[in-house]
Coordinates of C-alpha atoms and ligand atoms in Angstrom, one line a residue:
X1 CA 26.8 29.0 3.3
X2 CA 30.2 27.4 2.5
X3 CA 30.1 23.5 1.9
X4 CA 32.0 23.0 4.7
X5 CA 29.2 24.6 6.9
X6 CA 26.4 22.2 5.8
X7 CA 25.6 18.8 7.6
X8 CA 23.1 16.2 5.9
X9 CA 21.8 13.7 8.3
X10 CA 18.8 11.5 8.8
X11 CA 17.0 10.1 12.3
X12 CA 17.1 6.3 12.7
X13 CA 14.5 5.4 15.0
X14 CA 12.3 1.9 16.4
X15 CA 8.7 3.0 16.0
X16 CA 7.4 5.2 18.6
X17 CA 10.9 5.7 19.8
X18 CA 10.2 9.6 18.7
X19 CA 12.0 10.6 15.9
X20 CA 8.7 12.8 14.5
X21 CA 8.8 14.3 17.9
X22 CA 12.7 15.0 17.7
X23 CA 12.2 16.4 14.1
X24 CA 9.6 18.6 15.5
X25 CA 11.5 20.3 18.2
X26 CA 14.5 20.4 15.6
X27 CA 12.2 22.6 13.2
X28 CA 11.2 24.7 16.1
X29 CA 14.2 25.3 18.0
X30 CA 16.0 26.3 14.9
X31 CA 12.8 28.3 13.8
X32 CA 12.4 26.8 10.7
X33 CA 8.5 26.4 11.6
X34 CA 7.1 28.7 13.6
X35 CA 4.9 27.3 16.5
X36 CA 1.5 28.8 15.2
X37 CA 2.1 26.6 12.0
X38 CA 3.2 23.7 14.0
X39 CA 0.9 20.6 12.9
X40 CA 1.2 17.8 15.5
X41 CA 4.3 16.3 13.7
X42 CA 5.3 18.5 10.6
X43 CA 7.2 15.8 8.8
X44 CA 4.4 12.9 8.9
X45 CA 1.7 14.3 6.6
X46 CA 0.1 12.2 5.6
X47 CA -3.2 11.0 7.6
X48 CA -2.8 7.5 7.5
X49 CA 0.9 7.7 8.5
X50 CA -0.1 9.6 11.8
X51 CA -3.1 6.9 12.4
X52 CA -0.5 4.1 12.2
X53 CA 2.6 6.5 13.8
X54 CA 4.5 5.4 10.8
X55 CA 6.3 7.1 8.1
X56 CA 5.7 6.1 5.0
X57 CA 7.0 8.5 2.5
X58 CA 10.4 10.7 3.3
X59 CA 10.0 13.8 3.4
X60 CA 13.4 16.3 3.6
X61 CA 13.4 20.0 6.1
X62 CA 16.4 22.6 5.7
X63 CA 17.5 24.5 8.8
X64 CA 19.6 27.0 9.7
X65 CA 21.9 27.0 12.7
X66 CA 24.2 29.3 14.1
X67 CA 27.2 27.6 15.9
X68 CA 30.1 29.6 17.5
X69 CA 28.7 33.1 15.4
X70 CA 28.5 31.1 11.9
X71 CA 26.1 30.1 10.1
X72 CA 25.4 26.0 9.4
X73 CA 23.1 24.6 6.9
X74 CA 21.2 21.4 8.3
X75 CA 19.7 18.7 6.3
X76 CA 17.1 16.9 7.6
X77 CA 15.9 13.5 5.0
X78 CA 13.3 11.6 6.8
X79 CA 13.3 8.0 6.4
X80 CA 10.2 5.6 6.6
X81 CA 9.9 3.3 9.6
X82 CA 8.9 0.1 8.3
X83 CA 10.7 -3.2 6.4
X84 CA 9.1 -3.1 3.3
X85 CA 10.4 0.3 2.9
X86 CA 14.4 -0.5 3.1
X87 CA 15.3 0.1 -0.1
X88 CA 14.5 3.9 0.3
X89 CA 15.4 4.2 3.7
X90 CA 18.9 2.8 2.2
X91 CA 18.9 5.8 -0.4
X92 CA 18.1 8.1 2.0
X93 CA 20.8 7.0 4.1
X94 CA 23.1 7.3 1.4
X95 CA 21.9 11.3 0.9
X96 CA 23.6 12.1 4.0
X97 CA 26.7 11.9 5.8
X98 CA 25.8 10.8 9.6
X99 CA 22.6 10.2 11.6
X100 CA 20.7 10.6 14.9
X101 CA 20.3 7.2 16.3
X102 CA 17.7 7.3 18.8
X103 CA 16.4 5.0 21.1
X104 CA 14.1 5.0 23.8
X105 CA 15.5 5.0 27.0
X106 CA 12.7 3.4 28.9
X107 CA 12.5 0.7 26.1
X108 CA 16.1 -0.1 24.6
X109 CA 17.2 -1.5 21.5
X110 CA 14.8 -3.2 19.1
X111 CA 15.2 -5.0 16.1
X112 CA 14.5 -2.0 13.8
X113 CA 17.1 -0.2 15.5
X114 CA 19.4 -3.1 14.7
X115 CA 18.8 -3.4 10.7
X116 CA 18.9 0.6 10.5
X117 CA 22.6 0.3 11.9
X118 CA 23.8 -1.9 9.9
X119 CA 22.0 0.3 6.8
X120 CA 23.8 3.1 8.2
X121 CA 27.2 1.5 8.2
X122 CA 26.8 0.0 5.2
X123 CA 26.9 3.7 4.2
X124 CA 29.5 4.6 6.3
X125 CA 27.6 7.6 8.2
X126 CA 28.4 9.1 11.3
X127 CA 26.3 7.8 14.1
X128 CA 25.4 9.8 17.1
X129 CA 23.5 7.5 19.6
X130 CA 20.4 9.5 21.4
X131 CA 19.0 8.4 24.1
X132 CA 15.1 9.7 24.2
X133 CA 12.7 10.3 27.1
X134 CA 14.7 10.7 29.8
X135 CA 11.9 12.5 31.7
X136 CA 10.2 9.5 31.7
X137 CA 10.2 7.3 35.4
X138 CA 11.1 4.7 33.5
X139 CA 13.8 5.9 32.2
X140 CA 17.4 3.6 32.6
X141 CA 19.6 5.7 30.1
X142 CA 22.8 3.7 31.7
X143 CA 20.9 0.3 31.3
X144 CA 20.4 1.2 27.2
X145 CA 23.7 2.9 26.6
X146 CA 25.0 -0.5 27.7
X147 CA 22.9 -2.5 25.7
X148 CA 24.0 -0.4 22.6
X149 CA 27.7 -0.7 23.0
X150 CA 27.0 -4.7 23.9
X151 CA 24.6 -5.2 21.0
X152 CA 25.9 -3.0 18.3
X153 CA 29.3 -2.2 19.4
X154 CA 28.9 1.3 18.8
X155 CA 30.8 3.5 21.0
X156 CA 28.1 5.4 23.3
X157 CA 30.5 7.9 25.7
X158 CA 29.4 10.8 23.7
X159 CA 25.6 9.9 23.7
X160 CA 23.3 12.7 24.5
X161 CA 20.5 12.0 26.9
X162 CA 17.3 13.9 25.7
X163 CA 13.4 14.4 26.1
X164 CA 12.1 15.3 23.0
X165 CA 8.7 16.0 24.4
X166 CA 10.3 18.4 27.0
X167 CA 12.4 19.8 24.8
X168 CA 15.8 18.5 26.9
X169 CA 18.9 18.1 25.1
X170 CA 18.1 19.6 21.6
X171 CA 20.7 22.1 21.4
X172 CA 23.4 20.0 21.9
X173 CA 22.1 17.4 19.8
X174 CA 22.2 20.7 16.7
X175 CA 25.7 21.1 18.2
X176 CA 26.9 17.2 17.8
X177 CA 25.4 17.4 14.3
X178 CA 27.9 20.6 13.8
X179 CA 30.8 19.1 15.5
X180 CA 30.4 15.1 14.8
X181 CA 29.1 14.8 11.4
X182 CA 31.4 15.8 8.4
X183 CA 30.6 18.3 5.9
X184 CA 30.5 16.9 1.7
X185 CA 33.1 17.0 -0.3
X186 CA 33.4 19.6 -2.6
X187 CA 32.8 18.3 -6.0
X188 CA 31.1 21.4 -7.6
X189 CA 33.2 21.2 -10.7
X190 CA 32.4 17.2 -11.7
X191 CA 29.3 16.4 -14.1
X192 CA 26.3 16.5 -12.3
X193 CA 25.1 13.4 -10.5
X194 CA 22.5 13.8 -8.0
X195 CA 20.6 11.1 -5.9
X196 CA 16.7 11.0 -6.0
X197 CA 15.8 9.8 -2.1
X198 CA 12.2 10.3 -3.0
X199 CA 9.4 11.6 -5.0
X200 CA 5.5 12.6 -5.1
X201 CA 2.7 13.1 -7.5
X202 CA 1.4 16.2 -7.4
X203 CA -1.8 16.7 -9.9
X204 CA -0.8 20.3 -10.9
X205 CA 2.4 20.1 -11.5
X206 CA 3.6 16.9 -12.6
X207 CA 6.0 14.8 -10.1
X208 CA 7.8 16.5 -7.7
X209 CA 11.4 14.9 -7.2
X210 CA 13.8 15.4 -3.9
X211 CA 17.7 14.7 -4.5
X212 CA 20.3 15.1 -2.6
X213 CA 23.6 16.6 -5.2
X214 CA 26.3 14.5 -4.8
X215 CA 28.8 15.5 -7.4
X216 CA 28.6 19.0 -10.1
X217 CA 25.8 21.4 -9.6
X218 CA 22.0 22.3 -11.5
X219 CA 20.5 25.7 -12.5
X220 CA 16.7 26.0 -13.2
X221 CA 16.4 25.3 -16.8
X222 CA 18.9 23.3 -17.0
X223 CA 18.4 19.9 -19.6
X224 CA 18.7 17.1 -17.3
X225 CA 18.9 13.3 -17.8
X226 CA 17.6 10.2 -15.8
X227 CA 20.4 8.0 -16.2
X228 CA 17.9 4.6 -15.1
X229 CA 14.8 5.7 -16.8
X230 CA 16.6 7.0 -19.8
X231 CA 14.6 10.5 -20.0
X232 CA 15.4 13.8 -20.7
X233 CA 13.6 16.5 -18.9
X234 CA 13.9 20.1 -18.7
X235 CA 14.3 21.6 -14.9
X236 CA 11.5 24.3 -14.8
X237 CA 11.8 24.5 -11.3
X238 CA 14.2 23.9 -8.5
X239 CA 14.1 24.9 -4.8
X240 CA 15.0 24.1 -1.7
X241 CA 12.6 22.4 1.6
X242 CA 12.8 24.8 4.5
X243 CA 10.5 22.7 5.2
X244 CA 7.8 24.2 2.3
X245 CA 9.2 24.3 -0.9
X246 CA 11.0 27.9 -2.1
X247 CA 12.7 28.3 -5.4
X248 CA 16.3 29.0 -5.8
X249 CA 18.2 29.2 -9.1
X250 CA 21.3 26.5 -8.5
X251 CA 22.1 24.0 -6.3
X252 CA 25.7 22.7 -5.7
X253 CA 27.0 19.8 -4.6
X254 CA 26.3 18.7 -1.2
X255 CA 22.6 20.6 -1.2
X256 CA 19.3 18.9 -1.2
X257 CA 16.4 20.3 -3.0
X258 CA 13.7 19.9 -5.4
X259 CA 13.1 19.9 -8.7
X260 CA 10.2 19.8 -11.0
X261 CA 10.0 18.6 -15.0
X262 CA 6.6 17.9 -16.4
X263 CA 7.4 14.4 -15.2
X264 CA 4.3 12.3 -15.3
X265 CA 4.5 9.5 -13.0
X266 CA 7.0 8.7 -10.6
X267 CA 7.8 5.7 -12.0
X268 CA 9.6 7.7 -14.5
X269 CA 11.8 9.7 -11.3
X270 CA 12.3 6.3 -9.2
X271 CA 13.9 6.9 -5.9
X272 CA 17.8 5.7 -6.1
X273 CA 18.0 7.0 -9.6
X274 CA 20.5 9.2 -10.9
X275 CA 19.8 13.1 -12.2
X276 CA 23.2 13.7 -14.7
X277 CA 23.0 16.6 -17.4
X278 CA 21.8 15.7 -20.7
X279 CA 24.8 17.5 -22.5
X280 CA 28.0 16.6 -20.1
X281 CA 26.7 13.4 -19.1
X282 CA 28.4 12.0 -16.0
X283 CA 30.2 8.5 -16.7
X284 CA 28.8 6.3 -14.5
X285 CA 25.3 6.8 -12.6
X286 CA 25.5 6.6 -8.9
X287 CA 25.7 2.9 -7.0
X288 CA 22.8 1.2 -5.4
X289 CA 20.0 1.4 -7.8
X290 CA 17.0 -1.2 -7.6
X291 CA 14.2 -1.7 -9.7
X292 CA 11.2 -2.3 -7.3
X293 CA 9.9 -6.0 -7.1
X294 CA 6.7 -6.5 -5.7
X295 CA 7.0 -9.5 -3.1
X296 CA 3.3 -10.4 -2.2
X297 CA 0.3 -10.7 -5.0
X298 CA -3.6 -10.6 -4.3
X299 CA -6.9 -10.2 -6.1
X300 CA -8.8 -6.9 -5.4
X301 CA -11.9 -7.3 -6.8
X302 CA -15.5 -4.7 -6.3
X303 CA -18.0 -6.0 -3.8
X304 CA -20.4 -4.1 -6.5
X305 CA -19.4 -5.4 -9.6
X306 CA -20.1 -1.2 -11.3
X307 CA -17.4 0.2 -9.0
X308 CA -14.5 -1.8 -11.6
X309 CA -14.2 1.4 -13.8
X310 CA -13.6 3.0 -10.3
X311 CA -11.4 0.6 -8.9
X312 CA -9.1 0.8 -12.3
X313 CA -9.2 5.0 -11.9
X314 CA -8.2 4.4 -8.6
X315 CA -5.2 1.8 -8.8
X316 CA -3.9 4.7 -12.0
X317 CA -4.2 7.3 -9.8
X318 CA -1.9 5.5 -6.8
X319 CA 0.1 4.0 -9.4
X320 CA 1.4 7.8 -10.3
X321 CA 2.6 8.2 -6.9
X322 CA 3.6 4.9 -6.0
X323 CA 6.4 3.1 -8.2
X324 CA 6.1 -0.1 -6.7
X325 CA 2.1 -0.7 -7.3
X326 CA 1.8 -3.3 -10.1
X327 CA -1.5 -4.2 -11.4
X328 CA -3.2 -6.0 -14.2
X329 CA -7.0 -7.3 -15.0
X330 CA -8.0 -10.6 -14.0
X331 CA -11.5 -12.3 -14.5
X332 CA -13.9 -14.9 -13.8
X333 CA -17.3 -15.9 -14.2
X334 CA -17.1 -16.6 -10.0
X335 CA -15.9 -13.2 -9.2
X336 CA -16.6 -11.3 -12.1
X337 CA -14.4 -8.4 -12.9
X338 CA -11.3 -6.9 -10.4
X339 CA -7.2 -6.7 -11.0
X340 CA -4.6 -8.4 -9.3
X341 CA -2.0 -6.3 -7.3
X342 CA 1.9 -7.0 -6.4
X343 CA 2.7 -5.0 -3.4
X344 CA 6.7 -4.5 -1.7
X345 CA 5.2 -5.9 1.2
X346 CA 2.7 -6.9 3.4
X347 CA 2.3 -3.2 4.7
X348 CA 2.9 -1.9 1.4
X349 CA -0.5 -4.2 0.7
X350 CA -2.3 -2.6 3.9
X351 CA -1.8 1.0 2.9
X352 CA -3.1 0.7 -0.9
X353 CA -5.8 -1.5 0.0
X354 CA -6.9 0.8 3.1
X355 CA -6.7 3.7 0.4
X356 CA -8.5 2.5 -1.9
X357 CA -11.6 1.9 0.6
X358 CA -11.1 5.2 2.4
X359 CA -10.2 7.9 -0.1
X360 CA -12.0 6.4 -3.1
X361 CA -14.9 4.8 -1.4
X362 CA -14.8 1.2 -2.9
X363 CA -16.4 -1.9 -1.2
X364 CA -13.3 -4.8 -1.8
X365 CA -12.7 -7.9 -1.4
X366 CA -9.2 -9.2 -1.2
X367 CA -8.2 -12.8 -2.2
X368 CA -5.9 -14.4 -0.1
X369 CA -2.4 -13.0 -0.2
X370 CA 0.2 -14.8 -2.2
X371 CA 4.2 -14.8 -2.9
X372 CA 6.2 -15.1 -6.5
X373 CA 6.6 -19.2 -6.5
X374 CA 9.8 -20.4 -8.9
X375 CA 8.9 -23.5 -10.8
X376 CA 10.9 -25.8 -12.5
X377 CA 9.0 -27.1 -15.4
X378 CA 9.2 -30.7 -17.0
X379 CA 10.7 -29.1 -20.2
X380 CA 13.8 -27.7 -18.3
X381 CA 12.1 -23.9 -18.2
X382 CA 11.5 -22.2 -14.8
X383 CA 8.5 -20.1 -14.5
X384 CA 7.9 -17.0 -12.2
X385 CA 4.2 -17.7 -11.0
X386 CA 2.9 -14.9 -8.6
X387 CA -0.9 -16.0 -9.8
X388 CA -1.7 -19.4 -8.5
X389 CA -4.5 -19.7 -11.0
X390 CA -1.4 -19.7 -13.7
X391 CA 0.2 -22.9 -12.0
X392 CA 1.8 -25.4 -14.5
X393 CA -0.3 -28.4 -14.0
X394 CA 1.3 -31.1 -12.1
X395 CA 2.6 -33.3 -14.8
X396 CA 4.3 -30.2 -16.6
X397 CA 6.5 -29.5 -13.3
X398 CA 9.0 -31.3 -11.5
X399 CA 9.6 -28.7 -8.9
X400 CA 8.2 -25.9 -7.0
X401 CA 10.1 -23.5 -4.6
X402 CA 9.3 -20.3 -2.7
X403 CA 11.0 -17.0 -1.4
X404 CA 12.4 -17.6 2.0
X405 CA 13.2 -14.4 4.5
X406 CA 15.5 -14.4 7.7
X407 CA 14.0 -13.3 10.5
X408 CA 15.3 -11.6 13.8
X409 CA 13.2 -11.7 17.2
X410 CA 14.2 -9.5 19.5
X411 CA 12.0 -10.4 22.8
X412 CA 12.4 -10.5 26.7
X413 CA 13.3 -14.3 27.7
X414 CA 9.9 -14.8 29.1
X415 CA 8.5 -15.0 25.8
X416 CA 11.1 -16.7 23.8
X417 CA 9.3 -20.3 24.0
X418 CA 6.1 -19.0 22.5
X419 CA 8.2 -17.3 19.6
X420 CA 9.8 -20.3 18.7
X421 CA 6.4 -22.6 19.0
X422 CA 5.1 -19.4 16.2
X423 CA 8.0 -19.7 14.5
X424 CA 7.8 -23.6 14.3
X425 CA 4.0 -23.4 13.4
X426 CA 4.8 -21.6 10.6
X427 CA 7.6 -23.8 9.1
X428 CA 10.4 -21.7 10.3
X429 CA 13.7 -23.2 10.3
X430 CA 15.7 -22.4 13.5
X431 CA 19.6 -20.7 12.8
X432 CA 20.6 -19.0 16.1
X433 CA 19.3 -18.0 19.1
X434 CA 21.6 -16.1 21.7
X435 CA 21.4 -13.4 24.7
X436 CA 22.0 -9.8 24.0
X437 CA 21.7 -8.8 27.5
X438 CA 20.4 -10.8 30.6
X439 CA 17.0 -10.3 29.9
X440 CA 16.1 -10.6 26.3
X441 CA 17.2 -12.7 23.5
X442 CA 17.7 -12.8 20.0
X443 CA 16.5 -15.9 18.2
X444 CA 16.7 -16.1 14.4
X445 CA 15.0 -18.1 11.9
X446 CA 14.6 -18.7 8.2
X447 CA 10.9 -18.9 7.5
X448 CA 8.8 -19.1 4.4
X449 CA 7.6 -15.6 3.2
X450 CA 4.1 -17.2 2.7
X451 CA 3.9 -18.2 6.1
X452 CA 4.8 -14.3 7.6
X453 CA 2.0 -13.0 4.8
X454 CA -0.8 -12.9 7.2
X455 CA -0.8 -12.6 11.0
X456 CA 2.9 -13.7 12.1
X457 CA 3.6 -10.0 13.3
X458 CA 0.0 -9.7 14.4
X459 CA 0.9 -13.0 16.8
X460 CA 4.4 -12.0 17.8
X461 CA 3.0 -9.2 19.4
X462 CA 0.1 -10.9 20.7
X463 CA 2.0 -13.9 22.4
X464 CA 5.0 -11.3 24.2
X465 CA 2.2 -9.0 24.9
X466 CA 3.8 -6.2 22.5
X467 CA 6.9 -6.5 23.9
X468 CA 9.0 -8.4 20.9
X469 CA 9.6 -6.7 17.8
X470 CA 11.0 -8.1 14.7
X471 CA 12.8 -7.6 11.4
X472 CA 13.2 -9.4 7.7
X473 CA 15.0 -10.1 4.7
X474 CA 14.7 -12.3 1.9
X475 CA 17.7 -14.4 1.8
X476 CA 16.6 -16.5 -1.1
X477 CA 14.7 -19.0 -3.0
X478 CA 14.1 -22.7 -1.6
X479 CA 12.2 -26.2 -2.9
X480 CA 9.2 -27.2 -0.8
X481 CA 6.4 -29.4 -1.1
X482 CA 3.6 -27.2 -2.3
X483 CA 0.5 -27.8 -4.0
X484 CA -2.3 -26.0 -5.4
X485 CA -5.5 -25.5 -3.6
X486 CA -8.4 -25.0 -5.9
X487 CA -12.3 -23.6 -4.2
X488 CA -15.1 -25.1 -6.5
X489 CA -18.6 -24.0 -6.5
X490 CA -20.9 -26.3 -8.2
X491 CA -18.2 -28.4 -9.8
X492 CA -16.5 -25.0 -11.4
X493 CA -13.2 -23.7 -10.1
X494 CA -13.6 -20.3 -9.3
X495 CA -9.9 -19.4 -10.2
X496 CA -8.8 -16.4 -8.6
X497 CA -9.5 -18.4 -4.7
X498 CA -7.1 -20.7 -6.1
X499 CA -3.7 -20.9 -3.8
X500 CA -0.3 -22.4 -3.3
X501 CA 0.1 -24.2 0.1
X502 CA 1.9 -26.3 1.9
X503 CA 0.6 -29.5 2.0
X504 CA 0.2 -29.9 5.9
X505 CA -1.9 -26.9 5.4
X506 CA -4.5 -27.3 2.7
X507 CA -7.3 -28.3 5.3
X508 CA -6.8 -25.2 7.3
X509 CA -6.3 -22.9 4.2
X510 CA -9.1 -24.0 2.2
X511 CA -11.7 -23.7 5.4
X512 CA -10.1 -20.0 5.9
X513 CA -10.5 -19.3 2.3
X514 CA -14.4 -20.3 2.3
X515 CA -15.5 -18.7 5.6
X516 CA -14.8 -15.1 4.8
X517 CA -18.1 -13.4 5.2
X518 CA -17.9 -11.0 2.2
X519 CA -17.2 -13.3 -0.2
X520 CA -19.4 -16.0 -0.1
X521 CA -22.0 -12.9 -0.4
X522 CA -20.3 -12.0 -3.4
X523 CA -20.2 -15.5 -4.6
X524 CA -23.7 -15.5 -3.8
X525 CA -25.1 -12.6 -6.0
X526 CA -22.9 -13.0 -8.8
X527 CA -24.1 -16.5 -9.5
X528 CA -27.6 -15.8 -8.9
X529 CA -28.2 -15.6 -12.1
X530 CA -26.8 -18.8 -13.3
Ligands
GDP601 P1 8.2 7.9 16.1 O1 7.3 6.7 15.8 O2 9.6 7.4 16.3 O3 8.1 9.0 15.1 O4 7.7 8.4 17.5 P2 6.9 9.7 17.9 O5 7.7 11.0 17.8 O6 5.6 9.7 17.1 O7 6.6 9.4 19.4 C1 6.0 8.3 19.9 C2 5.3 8.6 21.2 O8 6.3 8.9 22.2 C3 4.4 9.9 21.2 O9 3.3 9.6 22.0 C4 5.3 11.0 21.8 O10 4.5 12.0 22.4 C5 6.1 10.2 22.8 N1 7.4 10.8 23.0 C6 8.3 11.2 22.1 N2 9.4 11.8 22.7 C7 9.2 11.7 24.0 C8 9.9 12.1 25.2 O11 11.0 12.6 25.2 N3 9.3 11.8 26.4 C9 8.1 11.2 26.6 N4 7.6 11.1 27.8 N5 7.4 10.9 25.5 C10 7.9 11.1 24.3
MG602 MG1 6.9 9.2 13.4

């Protein structure tokens, strides 16, 4: 088709506000996937996404869509549903040129909703509000389209009401995407540059890497540049997702696709990262790029001190598929061998330690999650420490401060005292708190990162009975009283327990620490011998 007959967009979605569902009956209605190959949810393949109902890696679909007897070309880019993922959803976003906003119309807006509109503005798409499961009895669509325009400000008189699950409203929502969103701009003839938005390890054939083209165009066999990495590749293969992957010989500006080089870990193919041609090299790479910094550290060491060669294959194995992983060796006579991990997030932390128990069978134990500390040493150096263990020693530091993160509350007024009381708890410093509608609030706070690794989301839903939901982001680094808490057995400090606390807090850290059940039998048959 013509460029001005293709559409790239994403779905923006709260969790469980049913944007797999909505992709679904996209696929279907435009026969992209036939019902008999119709998994439960064709775009979430991955088994511990479905268990959780989140997406955690994109995935991209091409349809095909006739509107008033011509033809249309629809991109679908998927975006994960969860914080510690933002930086790709913001690539994603920045692959396409509108998106589906769609919220529940028995629920309203959340805060995820919130922080994926301003991503989306941020990269000026086209929003069409969609208002889901209207079949439901619950159902207000009026109640939510108000609470959009009041909250957001977006202009909702051409939302389209919709029941994914009954299949209501789905053709006009393929029509708004026709009419509403804007076609790309024909740069066909510029150098190359095209967006990676995400990429997967795939044993056989090396990394598998999805772009969107932004600018110039790429033929299979083509010599291709990373212009982040710095690499040179040849293209062997490129293709197109409709939704499996089929080969095609060019792609022009404006297409998404695939490509795959003999690339051997996606590390070197990092999402944001720009593809240019080795030989007409395109001046400047695309904006946006980030190198991934882990947030949140921990020790992962065997229960059964033989599975270390295991645990090592393992954390290579992820690491191929999973940029962000960082990893190195750490030791004592206490814990004996394991490695410790830096992770996007706490989530981030979940998956690969809930991976490496399922899929590779190890027995772990984790050491108490920690954040990168900033120290400002006697001697005028400051020190990144993500490994209490590594702490200067008190008289070689004048200063210690940690990463702080602003967070958003979204929660029915009911609730709003026991928010702030977690909030508080947790050394939260209050900002704002204000009414989005006449029901629920917003209440904002900056809190110490350390104090949301752990339960905070666990007891925000838990004290509004699920009914508050919540977003972050790190705003910065800030001095605190900290001090190190060291665990001694015998007289010897077993160094990888050691953490940074607060110091209202070492008394209730240290007796956490010391009554987890797994490692005091660890503890217990490693130093049997001594
Ligand atoms: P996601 O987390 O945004 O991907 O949400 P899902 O698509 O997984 O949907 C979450 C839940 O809502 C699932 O149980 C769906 O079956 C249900 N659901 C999705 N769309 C509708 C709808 O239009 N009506 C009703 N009644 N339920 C729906
Ligand atoms: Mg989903």
């Amino acid at each position: 088709v013509p460029i001005s007959n293709i559409r790239n967009f994403c779905i923006m979605a709260h969790i469980d506000h049913g944007k797999s569902t909505l992709a679904d009956k996209l696929l279907q209605l435009t026969g992209t996937v036939q019902s008999r190959e119709m998994k439960e949810q064709f775009l979430d393949n991955m088994d511990l996404e479905r268990e959780r109902g989140i997406t955690i890696k994109l995935q991209a679909a091409r349809m095909r869509y006739m509107f008033k007897t011509k033809p249309y070309c629809l991109n679908l880019i998927d975006t994960p549903g969860h914080v510690d993922f933002s930086y790709e959803v913001s690539r994603s976003l920045a692959a396409c040129e509108g998106a589906l906003l769609v919220v529940d119309a028995s629920q309203g807006v959340e805060a995820q909703t919130l922080a994926n509109v301003y991503l989306a503005l941020e990269n000026n798409l086209e929003i069409i509000p969609v208002l889901n499961k209207i079949d439901l009895p619950g159902a207000e669509p009026d109640r939510v389209i108000k609470e959009i325009e009041e909250v957001i400000g977006l202009d909702c008189n051409n939302a389209i009401l919709c029941s994914a699950k009954e299949g209501i409203g789905i053709t006009e929502i393929l029509n708004a995407i026709v009419e509403r969103i804007p076609p790309p701009c024909d740069t066909a003839g510029s150098p190359l540059r095209a967006l990676i938005f995400d990429s997967y390890y795939d044993p056989y054939r090396g990394v598998i890497v999805y772009f969107r083209v932004i600018d110039g165009t790429i033929k299979k066999g083509d010599k291709i540049y990373f212009m982040a990495s710095k690499k040179d590749y040849f293209a062997d293969e490129i293709g197109v997702l409709s939704p499996n992957q089929m080969q095609v010989e060019e792609l022009y500006a404006g297409e998404v696709g695939y490509l795959s080089a003999s690339i051997r870990s996606v590390a070197d193919a990092r999402v944001g990262d720009t593809i240019t041609h080795h030989g007409r090299r395109a001046e400047n790479s695309l904006p946006g790029y980030e190198e991934a910094t882990p947030m949140v550290f921990c020790g992962l060491f065997p229960v059964d001190a033989d599975q270390f060669p295991e645990l090592r294959d393992a954390l290579e194995k992820l690491q191929l598929n999973d940029a962000a992983l960082k990893f190195e060796p750490e030791d004592s006579s206490a814990m004996g061998f394991g490695f410790r991990c830096g992770f996007l997030g706490l989530l981030h932390m979940e998956i690969v330690q809930e991976r490496l128990e399922r899929e590779y069978s190890l027995n772990l134990i984790t050491t108490a999650p920690s954040v990168v500390y900033r120290v400002n040493c006697a001697n005028g150096d400051i020190v990144n420490c993500s490994n209490p263990s590594l702490l200067p020693e008190p008289g070689q530091r004048r200063s210690i401060e940690e990463p702080f993160v602003k967070i958003e509350m979204l929660t029915p007024k009911e609730y709003i005292g026991s928010l702030m009381e977690l909030a508080q708890e947790r050394r939260g410093e209050f900002k704002e708190m204000k009414y989005i509608t006449e029901n629920r609030a917003s209440i904002i706070y900056d809190l110490p990162l350390a104090e949301m690794v752990g339960d905070f989301f666990d007891q925000l839903k838990s004290r509004s009975k699920g009914y508050a939901s919540m977003e972050y982001t790190f705003v910065g680094y800030k001095e605190s009283e900290l001090i190190k808490l060291d665990i001694q057995i015998n007289g010897d400090r077993v160094e990888p327990l050691s953490t940074i606390v607060h110091k209202d807090k070492v008394i209730l850290m240290g007796e956490e620490q010391i009554s987890e059940k797994k490692l005091l039998s660890k503890l217990s048959t490693q130093l049997s011998g001594s």
